[in-house]
Amino acid sequence: MQCRERSTSSMEQRGVTVWFTGLSGSGKTTIAKQVEQELRNRGLRVDRLDGDIVRQALTRDLGFSKEDRDKNIERVTFVAKMLTKNGVIVLCSFISPYRERRAKTRREIEEVGEFVEVYVECPLEVCAERDVKGLYAKAFAGEIQNFTGVSDPYEPPENPEIVCRTAEETVEESAAKVIRYLEGHGLVPKMERLAPEAYIEMEETYGAHNYAPLDVVITRAEGVWVWDVEGKRYIDFLSAYSALNQGHVHPRILQAMEAQARRLTLTSRAFRNDQLPLLEKELCELTGFEMMLPMNSGTEAVETALKAARKWGYTVKGVPPDKAQIITCAGNFHGRTITIISFSTEEPYREGFGPFTPGFVTIPYGDADALEAAITPETVAFLVEPIQGEGGIIVPPEGYLRRVREICDRHNVLFIADEIQTGLGRTGRLLACDWEEVKPDIVTLGKALSGGFYPVSAVLASREVLGVFRPGDHGSTFGGNPLACAVAREALRVLVEEGLIDRAVEMGAYLMGRLQRVESPYIKEVRGKGLLVGVELVPEAGGAHRFCEALKDEGVLCKDTREHVIRFAPPLVITREEIDWALEQVEKVLAE
């Protein structure tokens, strides 16, 4: 049985120019980008020539006059014709106001390939209201002359192949029109997609049943939005458990990944590469630590931290061999390896997997007195989440982390902060520990370290701690590979340069405020920090899972944790308008 999506045609790709025409602000480039993404996902050769692209490369010297508009289109037509001749799908989206000039372009393109005109129809007042670049305001004020639709005419096409009415249609609907036309006329191969039920049945048949996902089959994503295989759009309020702080498919990170993948992907640690040292330096400088050890998954980072702490205990603190103890907290979640579930307090994680790794002591979370009471001369470290994520978005009492730091200092115990979910901006600080201005001895990072593109994790510590490792003590074939490092470097730059950490504070306060005003008999408490928020439901609500299912049906993807808590953790790029839309669905579901 053929399980993959497949083309129904074995034809060679034919060259075609798809010419989007319409007023500024009508949505030409937005639709073109959507079409481009879909066609690239199919492995087709696509180039997009939009207003910004052609201004940078072809038309920087041209203005808004009719003569300059004609020269603009003449140059773009030349490029589009060459690409079309070579079998490329060319998506042109910029102002082309005159029918005669568009007709000339059609004739020239049809000498070498196919030409499809898409009229992106949108009323002038709607375009002016959108005014993405502020051009309409300047045109109406007389600051820009010869502006199409204001001081110069726009001549709509008389017989376009496709009409997209963006005041009435979503971007997805408009893009789907274009794709259907191209498929229907044999200009791109048709793609047969399986029904969602077929994907689910396949996974249930051939995949191990170690997860219980919501039954939505996602096929693509952008920013805070994802789409299923039937084209339905959802807002992502989980962010892959905080791995997507920078948003889905961030273009800068994608570009960095593509560029590195063309050069070098893997060397193993048997040889050096030119990306790992740069990531080590940049991450240490950003966080204030002296050394970094790269791994792949968050669980690996925690295991690495535990190994480092034990060896530090034996070689630096002087704990007798095989006597080291590490203190952990009830309700913790640090991964699912044998050692890590050894100190889990959740029986479903442990059942059937013993015997377990010794050397761990568990205390109540958020109780500094319990920590001090549990410390013995053999204690080498205390492992804690600054906020418990899987534990139900549990925020410890104010001052708890400061007391932990003071207690660990006094007893010569390493303070290990698992910041895999809470770190890298999620709570509104680079690290959640920064809220109390404390610096742990060891920090583990993962998830958002790659912006959701690649498994990347890291252990950060002082030279005294990570310096205990010698060649052969620890390693990973893929840990520190150049592709992962290039991706992580750009993901960190995006986080800082785009102000996403501060944005988490602003949007988190807005989200919390909106949630706290929701009137529902089911809500017991709203808690969290930044954009890591938990809504705990009363026992009478019947568990959080059914509400997550209902929210999925309304277009909001989130997940329950600890039975009675709904976790909300959208990408940090989310806007107020997107929060408002999501909260309308939340209010609807929690009110019913």
XYZ file of C-alpha atoms in Angstrom:
592
model
C 0.000 0.000 0.000
C 1.276 3.478 -0.869
C 1.096 5.567 2.312
C 2.686 8.805 1.174
C 1.038 11.758 -0.474
C 1.631 11.288 -4.180
C 1.340 13.095 -7.457
C -1.316 11.879 -9.875
C 0.812 12.966 -12.819
C 4.336 12.032 -13.833
C 4.545 15.037 -16.160
C 7.593 17.278 -16.137
C 7.010 20.565 -14.352
C 5.852 23.178 -16.845
C 6.780 26.794 -16.573
C 3.971 29.147 -15.630
C 3.731 32.755 -14.498
C 0.918 33.461 -12.046
C 0.322 37.220 -12.155
C -1.452 38.653 -9.094
C -2.906 42.089 -9.779
C -4.911 44.416 -7.554
C -4.669 47.512 -5.407
C -1.976 48.015 -2.792
C -3.162 46.286 0.360
C -5.523 43.936 -1.457
C -3.542 40.885 -0.349
C -1.636 39.948 -3.500
C 1.648 39.070 -1.809
C -0.040 37.409 1.160
C -1.853 35.013 -1.159
C 1.268 34.511 -3.282
C 3.264 33.530 -0.184
C 0.593 31.001 0.777
C 0.613 29.497 -2.706
C 4.413 29.475 -2.704
C 4.547 27.549 0.562
C 2.082 24.927 -0.639
C 3.901 24.391 -3.933
C 7.306 24.228 -2.243
C 5.911 21.629 0.150
C 5.153 19.544 -2.925
C 8.753 19.768 -4.061
C 8.025 22.082 -6.996
C 10.343 24.830 -8.204
C 8.816 28.178 -7.309
C 10.060 31.776 -7.358
C 8.145 34.754 -6.017
C 8.602 38.290 -7.334
C 6.745 40.698 -5.062
C 6.998 44.456 -4.688
C 9.653 44.380 -1.993
C 11.801 41.834 -3.821
C 11.745 43.613 -7.172
C 12.409 47.000 -5.564
C 15.575 45.663 -3.973
C 16.914 43.972 -7.088
C 15.271 45.422 -10.196
C 13.410 48.689 -9.714
C 15.078 50.691 -6.978
C 15.435 53.635 -9.363
C 11.733 53.761 -10.304
C 8.836 55.729 -8.816
C 5.036 55.743 -9.128
C 4.507 57.420 -12.508
C 2.912 55.528 -15.404
C 6.224 55.480 -17.245
C 8.015 54.064 -14.221
C 5.219 51.539 -13.649
C 5.627 50.338 -17.240
C 9.404 50.046 -16.848
C 8.849 48.156 -13.604
C 6.592 45.620 -15.294
C 8.911 45.381 -18.299
C 11.827 44.365 -16.078
C 9.775 41.909 -14.046
C 8.344 40.422 -17.233
C 11.859 39.802 -18.542
C 12.845 37.909 -15.373
C 9.555 36.009 -15.194
C 9.896 34.977 -18.842
C 13.373 33.541 -18.293
C 12.242 31.611 -15.234
C 9.087 30.357 -16.946
C 11.138 29.190 -19.923
C 13.188 27.080 -17.512
C 10.180 25.322 -16.016
C 9.773 27.453 -12.892
C 6.433 28.465 -11.383
C 6.735 32.258 -11.059
C 4.440 34.137 -8.676
C 4.388 37.867 -9.471
C 2.601 40.127 -6.986
C 2.930 43.897 -7.171
C 1.052 46.901 -8.528
C 0.373 46.496 -12.260
C -2.463 48.943 -12.887
C -2.779 49.035 -16.673
C -4.555 46.377 -18.765
C -2.555 47.074 -21.901
C 0.776 46.500 -20.148
C -0.515 43.313 -18.469
C -1.754 42.066 -21.843
C 1.694 42.657 -23.323
C 3.228 40.691 -20.455
C 0.803 37.840 -21.130
C 1.831 37.698 -24.793
C 5.528 37.655 -23.929
C 5.187 34.961 -21.270
C 3.007 32.780 -23.506
C 5.869 32.607 -25.995
C 7.659 30.283 -23.560
C 5.043 28.970 -21.129
C 1.710 29.554 -19.460
C 0.272 32.770 -18.018
C -2.438 32.920 -15.343
C -3.898 36.236 -14.229
C -5.266 36.436 -10.679
C -7.368 39.486 -9.898
C -7.154 40.161 -6.167
C -10.326 42.222 -5.820
C -10.737 44.339 -2.724
C -12.577 47.658 -2.225
C -10.362 50.717 -1.974
C -11.681 51.584 1.493
C -10.725 48.135 2.802
C -7.238 48.367 1.294
C -6.805 51.862 2.727
C -7.922 50.667 6.151
C -5.335 47.890 6.066
C -2.622 50.337 4.873
C 0.119 47.889 5.820
C 2.971 50.224 4.857
C 1.312 53.558 5.599
C 1.277 54.479 1.909
C -2.424 55.285 1.642
C -2.204 57.827 4.450
C 0.624 59.580 2.601
C -1.191 59.365 -0.733
C -4.416 60.844 0.651
C -2.349 63.595 2.288
C -0.759 64.402 -1.071
C 2.708 63.290 0.024
C 2.821 60.587 -2.688
C 1.814 61.439 -6.243
C 0.587 59.000 -8.907
C -0.572 56.519 -6.278
C -2.725 53.804 -7.834
C -6.343 53.951 -6.730
C -5.976 57.406 -5.157
C -4.476 59.850 -7.645
C -3.924 57.407 -10.522
C -6.385 54.889 -11.959
C -6.399 51.120 -11.565
C -7.806 49.132 -14.481
C -9.229 45.810 -13.270
C -8.752 42.799 -15.559
C -11.679 42.025 -17.839
C -11.218 38.260 -18.096
C -8.855 37.020 -15.378
C -8.453 33.299 -14.929
C -9.033 33.628 -11.180
C -10.736 36.206 -8.956
C -9.929 36.325 -5.240
C -12.197 38.568 -3.155
C -10.100 39.197 -0.082
C -12.666 41.312 1.736
C -14.811 38.172 1.899
C -12.358 35.259 1.714
C -9.610 34.097 4.024
C -6.062 33.898 2.711
C -6.362 30.121 2.776
C -9.529 30.187 0.667
C -7.967 32.508 -1.894
C -4.771 30.454 -2.098
C -6.815 27.274 -2.464
C -8.572 28.830 -5.481
C -5.234 29.399 -7.160
C -3.984 25.896 -6.380
C -7.208 24.312 -7.650
C -6.958 26.237 -10.908
C -3.335 25.233 -11.441
C -4.166 21.593 -10.699
C -7.316 21.603 -12.804
C -5.476 22.931 -15.844
C -2.548 20.559 -15.534
C -0.104 23.302 -14.583
C 0.886 21.575 -11.349
C 0.380 17.918 -10.454
C -2.608 17.090 -8.304
C -1.935 15.837 -4.806
C -4.113 13.242 -3.173
C -4.291 13.664 0.572
C -5.532 10.990 2.884
C -8.518 11.731 5.084
C -7.670 12.555 8.727
C -9.151 9.243 9.823
C -6.756 7.377 7.535
C -3.710 9.076 9.080
C -5.005 8.335 12.574
C -5.703 4.695 11.744
C -2.240 4.325 10.213
C -0.554 5.771 13.293
C -2.610 3.618 15.631
C -1.712 0.529 13.579
C 2.015 1.070 13.038
C 3.010 3.393 15.867
C 3.581 2.547 19.524
C 0.789 3.884 21.725
C 2.948 5.953 24.073
C 0.978 9.181 23.482
C -2.695 10.125 23.565
C -2.830 13.082 21.154
C -5.894 15.079 20.249
C -7.207 13.819 16.925
C -6.132 16.702 14.725
C -3.722 15.936 11.868
C -1.593 19.020 11.255
C 0.082 19.520 7.905
C 1.505 23.052 7.994
C 1.963 26.065 10.248
C 3.023 29.700 10.366
C 3.430 31.989 13.366
C 0.746 31.076 15.901
C -1.448 29.241 13.382
C -1.560 25.635 12.170
C -3.693 23.947 9.512
C -4.961 20.384 9.385
C -5.014 18.180 6.293
C -8.527 19.377 5.464
C -7.474 23.026 5.523
C -9.049 24.005 8.849
C -7.065 26.624 10.739
C -6.289 26.462 14.469
C -4.466 28.765 16.847
C -1.646 26.981 18.669
C -1.938 27.566 22.406
C 0.602 24.883 23.352
C 3.704 25.720 21.272
C 4.908 22.105 21.401
C 5.287 22.460 25.171
C 7.163 25.781 24.747
C 9.465 24.665 21.921
C 7.959 27.232 19.542
C 8.536 30.469 21.425
C 9.636 32.134 18.169
C 6.508 30.921 16.361
C 6.067 28.215 13.754
C 8.458 28.189 10.791
C 10.113 31.494 11.633
C 11.590 32.703 8.313
C 14.936 33.772 9.771
C 15.514 30.428 11.466
C 14.342 28.582 8.364
C 16.815 30.539 6.251
C 19.655 29.764 8.677
C 18.760 26.077 8.632
C 18.577 25.912 4.837
C 21.889 27.738 4.434
C 23.711 25.466 6.888
C 22.109 22.308 5.483
C 23.637 23.137 2.108
C 27.109 23.392 3.654
C 27.536 20.862 6.456
C 25.119 18.930 8.668
C 27.084 16.467 10.794
C 30.661 15.678 11.736
C 30.141 13.892 15.073
C 32.328 15.082 17.931
C 35.235 13.090 16.500
C 36.057 16.284 14.600
C 35.489 19.966 15.239
C 33.094 22.148 13.272
C 32.845 25.902 12.792
C 29.378 26.366 14.336
C 29.655 24.762 17.780
C 32.307 27.157 19.151
C 30.206 30.123 18.057
C 27.085 28.753 19.757
C 29.026 27.954 22.921
C 30.431 31.479 23.085
C 27.170 33.241 22.218
C 25.025 31.208 24.609
C 27.481 31.591 27.480
C 27.719 35.338 26.919
C 23.944 35.657 26.719
C 23.281 33.726 29.930
C 26.394 34.608 31.939
C 27.739 31.075 32.333
C 31.312 29.942 31.719
C 30.807 26.665 29.867
C 28.208 24.847 27.796
C 27.755 21.183 26.869
C 25.498 20.520 23.856
C 22.994 17.674 23.628
C 19.821 16.995 21.635
C 16.741 16.511 23.802
C 15.766 18.098 27.080
C 15.868 14.730 28.797
C 19.472 14.267 27.677
C 20.327 17.678 29.094
C 18.886 16.720 32.486
C 20.729 13.381 32.460
C 23.922 15.271 31.636
C 23.336 17.693 34.507
C 22.828 14.787 36.912
C 26.069 13.138 35.765
C 27.953 16.415 36.125
C 26.553 16.977 39.621
C 27.493 13.496 40.791
C 31.017 13.695 39.423
C 31.420 17.174 40.932
C 30.290 15.727 44.251
C 32.954 13.049 44.143
C 35.862 15.041 42.686
C 35.261 18.490 44.193
C 33.060 18.149 47.269
C 34.599 14.873 48.389
C 31.476 12.737 48.782
C 32.410 9.048 49.282
C 32.159 6.913 46.116
C 28.627 5.849 45.147
C 27.044 7.809 48.020
C 25.980 10.991 46.183
C 22.377 12.074 46.658
C 20.322 14.522 44.637
C 17.166 16.165 45.983
C 14.137 16.559 43.698
C 10.580 17.837 44.105
C 7.207 16.115 44.175
C 5.186 16.741 41.029
C 8.333 17.131 38.934
C 8.711 16.408 35.252
C 12.203 16.202 33.779
C 11.778 13.505 31.125
C 11.050 9.801 30.826
C 14.340 7.899 30.944
C 14.767 5.232 33.624
C 16.893 7.467 35.850
C 14.541 10.422 35.570
C 11.349 8.484 36.257
C 13.170 7.008 39.245
C 12.439 10.240 41.111
C 9.057 10.967 39.523
C 6.120 11.013 41.927
C 3.632 10.191 39.160
C 2.834 6.482 39.283
C 1.738 6.244 35.610
C 5.276 7.268 34.593
C 6.824 4.565 36.788
C 4.452 1.629 36.591
C 6.087 -1.392 34.991
C 9.535 0.149 34.559
C 11.441 -0.761 37.734
C 13.954 -1.375 39.219
C 14.890 2.273 39.461
C 18.089 4.262 39.834
C 18.916 4.999 43.489
C 20.395 8.176 44.919
C 17.412 10.547 44.908
C 15.365 12.150 47.673
C 12.015 13.846 47.057
C 10.598 16.825 48.953
C 7.481 19.011 48.517
C 7.747 21.640 45.767
C 8.077 25.245 46.862
C 9.082 24.347 50.432
C 12.524 25.782 51.208
C 12.447 24.501 54.793
C 11.952 20.962 53.484
C 14.991 21.417 51.259
C 17.188 22.466 54.140
C 15.947 19.580 56.283
C 16.674 17.037 53.535
C 20.307 18.021 52.960
C 22.982 15.642 54.262
C 26.770 15.579 53.819
C 26.182 13.304 50.790
C 23.835 15.762 49.049
C 25.445 17.034 45.848
C 22.585 18.860 44.132
C 19.006 20.074 44.203
C 17.105 19.750 40.902
C 14.066 21.991 40.480
C 11.819 23.596 37.864
C 11.381 27.346 38.470
C 7.731 26.763 37.542
C 6.347 23.244 37.284
C 4.893 22.853 33.802
C 3.643 19.273 33.627
C 2.918 19.561 37.336
C 0.037 21.903 36.556
C 1.707 25.312 36.022
C 2.646 25.528 39.686
C 4.337 28.824 40.570
C 6.357 28.608 43.817
C 5.993 31.218 46.582
C 7.718 34.566 46.047
C 11.307 34.364 47.272
C 11.503 30.569 47.047
C 14.320 30.503 44.491
C 16.321 33.081 46.460
C 16.077 30.874 49.536
C 17.081 27.844 47.473
C 20.178 29.728 46.306
C 21.072 30.741 49.858
C 20.552 27.223 51.260
C 22.581 25.589 48.483
C 25.413 28.085 49.019
C 25.470 27.462 52.752
C 25.600 23.665 52.379
C 27.850 23.501 49.280
C 25.094 21.925 47.178
C 24.644 22.568 43.452
C 21.447 24.355 42.451
C 20.226 22.820 39.157
C 17.429 24.698 37.385
C 15.543 22.816 34.694
C 14.624 25.711 32.377
C 13.719 23.530 29.400
C 10.087 24.698 29.423
C 10.424 27.954 31.356
C 13.615 29.299 29.791
C 14.304 31.391 26.703
C 11.638 34.012 27.225
C 8.602 31.908 28.025
C 7.910 33.574 31.387
C 9.008 37.073 30.374
C 12.650 36.737 31.355
C 15.522 35.041 29.535
C 15.464 32.463 32.334
C 12.600 32.103 34.798
C 15.164 32.248 37.625
C 15.889 35.822 36.541
C 12.596 36.900 38.107
C 14.251 36.475 41.511
C 17.692 37.542 40.282
C 19.297 34.239 41.203
C 21.878 32.330 39.200
C 21.796 28.534 39.483
C 24.975 26.474 39.330
C 23.623 24.432 36.412
C 20.886 25.315 33.923
C 19.372 22.960 31.370
C 17.896 24.394 28.174
C 16.116 22.804 25.230
C 12.864 23.153 23.298
C 12.893 26.815 22.143
C 16.676 26.719 21.787
C 16.017 25.762 18.156
C 12.721 27.571 17.653
C 11.064 24.229 16.969
C 13.200 23.343 13.948
C 15.603 20.753 15.333
C 16.321 18.850 18.568
C 18.860 21.005 20.432
C 19.569 21.163 24.158
C 22.336 22.474 26.350
C 23.750 22.296 29.849
C 25.217 25.538 31.195
C 27.435 25.749 34.259
C 30.635 27.113 35.724
C 34.060 25.841 34.748
C 34.290 24.171 38.153
C 31.207 22.053 37.420
C 31.455 21.185 33.718
C 35.230 21.054 34.019
C 34.901 17.703 35.811
C 34.228 15.977 32.485
C 37.156 14.388 30.696
C 37.255 13.003 27.126
C 35.075 9.902 27.006
C 33.029 10.775 30.105
C 30.010 11.899 28.124
C 28.979 12.429 24.531
C 26.477 12.320 21.706
C 26.929 11.703 17.991
C 24.482 14.466 17.115
C 25.066 16.746 20.101
C 26.699 19.962 18.922
C 26.295 19.158 15.232
C 26.743 22.169 12.924
C 23.161 22.167 11.676
C 21.773 22.240 15.214
C 24.205 24.952 16.244
C 23.450 27.209 13.280
C 19.738 26.871 13.967
C 20.171 27.556 17.692
C 22.316 30.625 17.052
C 19.648 32.194 14.852
C 16.851 31.146 17.219
C 18.604 33.014 20.040
C 19.115 36.083 17.861
C 15.433 36.113 16.926
C 14.458 35.874 20.581
C 16.577 38.879 21.516
C 16.446 41.062 18.401
C 12.689 40.767 17.928
C 11.980 41.615 21.563
C 10.130 38.389 22.260
C 11.147 38.223 25.919
C 9.560 41.591 26.704
C 6.641 40.624 24.504
C 5.990 37.610 26.738
C 5.543 39.973 29.689
C 3.114 42.216 27.811
C 1.091 39.493 26.111
C 1.203 37.290 29.211
C -0.319 40.035 31.356
C -2.985 40.577 28.714
C -3.778 36.857 28.462
C -3.918 36.445 32.251
C -6.154 39.486 32.577
C -8.545 38.192 29.932
C -8.664 34.742 31.507
C -9.296 36.135 34.982
C -12.338 37.978 33.635
C -13.875 34.861 32.087
C -17.139 34.085 33.865
C -17.386 30.330 34.267
C -18.527 28.035 37.067
C -15.719 25.665 36.096
C -12.692 27.893 36.770
C -11.019 27.493 40.151
C -7.824 29.486 39.529
C -5.801 31.163 36.795
C -2.051 31.181 37.444
C 1.265 31.442 35.676
C 3.939 33.854 34.583
C 4.480 35.450 31.200
C 2.967 33.255 28.504
C 3.005 30.086 30.603
C -0.503 30.009 32.042
C -2.617 27.342 33.701
C -6.375 27.376 34.223
C -7.280 24.991 37.029
C -10.833 23.693 36.934
C -13.013 22.680 39.849
C -13.449 18.917 40.406
C -17.092 19.196 39.341
C -15.940 20.192 35.835
C -15.190 16.560 35.073
C -11.548 16.995 34.102
C -9.771 19.332 31.709
C -9.442 16.935 28.783
C -13.018 17.315 27.562
C -12.582 21.084 27.481
C -9.418 20.712 25.384
C -11.386 18.539 22.961
C -14.117 21.172 22.779
C -11.571 23.955 22.247
C -10.029 21.957 19.402
C -13.430 21.884 17.718
C -13.558 25.685 18.064
C -10.081 26.121 16.565
C -7.903 26.412 19.696
C -5.243 23.763 20.340
C -4.170 23.270 23.952
C -3.567 20.335 26.286
C -4.604 19.309 29.739
C -2.150 18.468 32.489
C -2.611 16.921 35.917
C -6.234 16.101 35.037
C -7.803 19.408 36.115
C -5.528 22.030 34.487
C -5.680 23.478 30.974
C -2.258 24.704 29.894
C -2.071 27.804 27.692
C 1.364 28.557 26.215
C 1.080 30.234 22.798
C 4.128 31.325 20.786
C 5.624 34.579 22.035
C 4.878 36.237 18.688
C 1.148 36.227 19.438
C -0.773 39.499 19.150
C -3.585 40.976 21.245
C -5.993 40.377 18.373
C -5.036 36.704 18.232
C -5.422 36.381 22.004
C -8.835 38.040 21.750
C -9.927 35.565 19.084
C -8.725 32.584 21.114
C -10.338 33.866 24.305
C -13.685 34.224 22.549
C -13.528 30.487 21.929
C -12.358 29.798 25.494
C -15.236 31.838 26.923
C -17.693 29.995 24.710
C -16.428 26.565 25.772
C -16.040 27.316 29.487
C -19.468 28.928 29.651
C -21.253 25.879 28.273
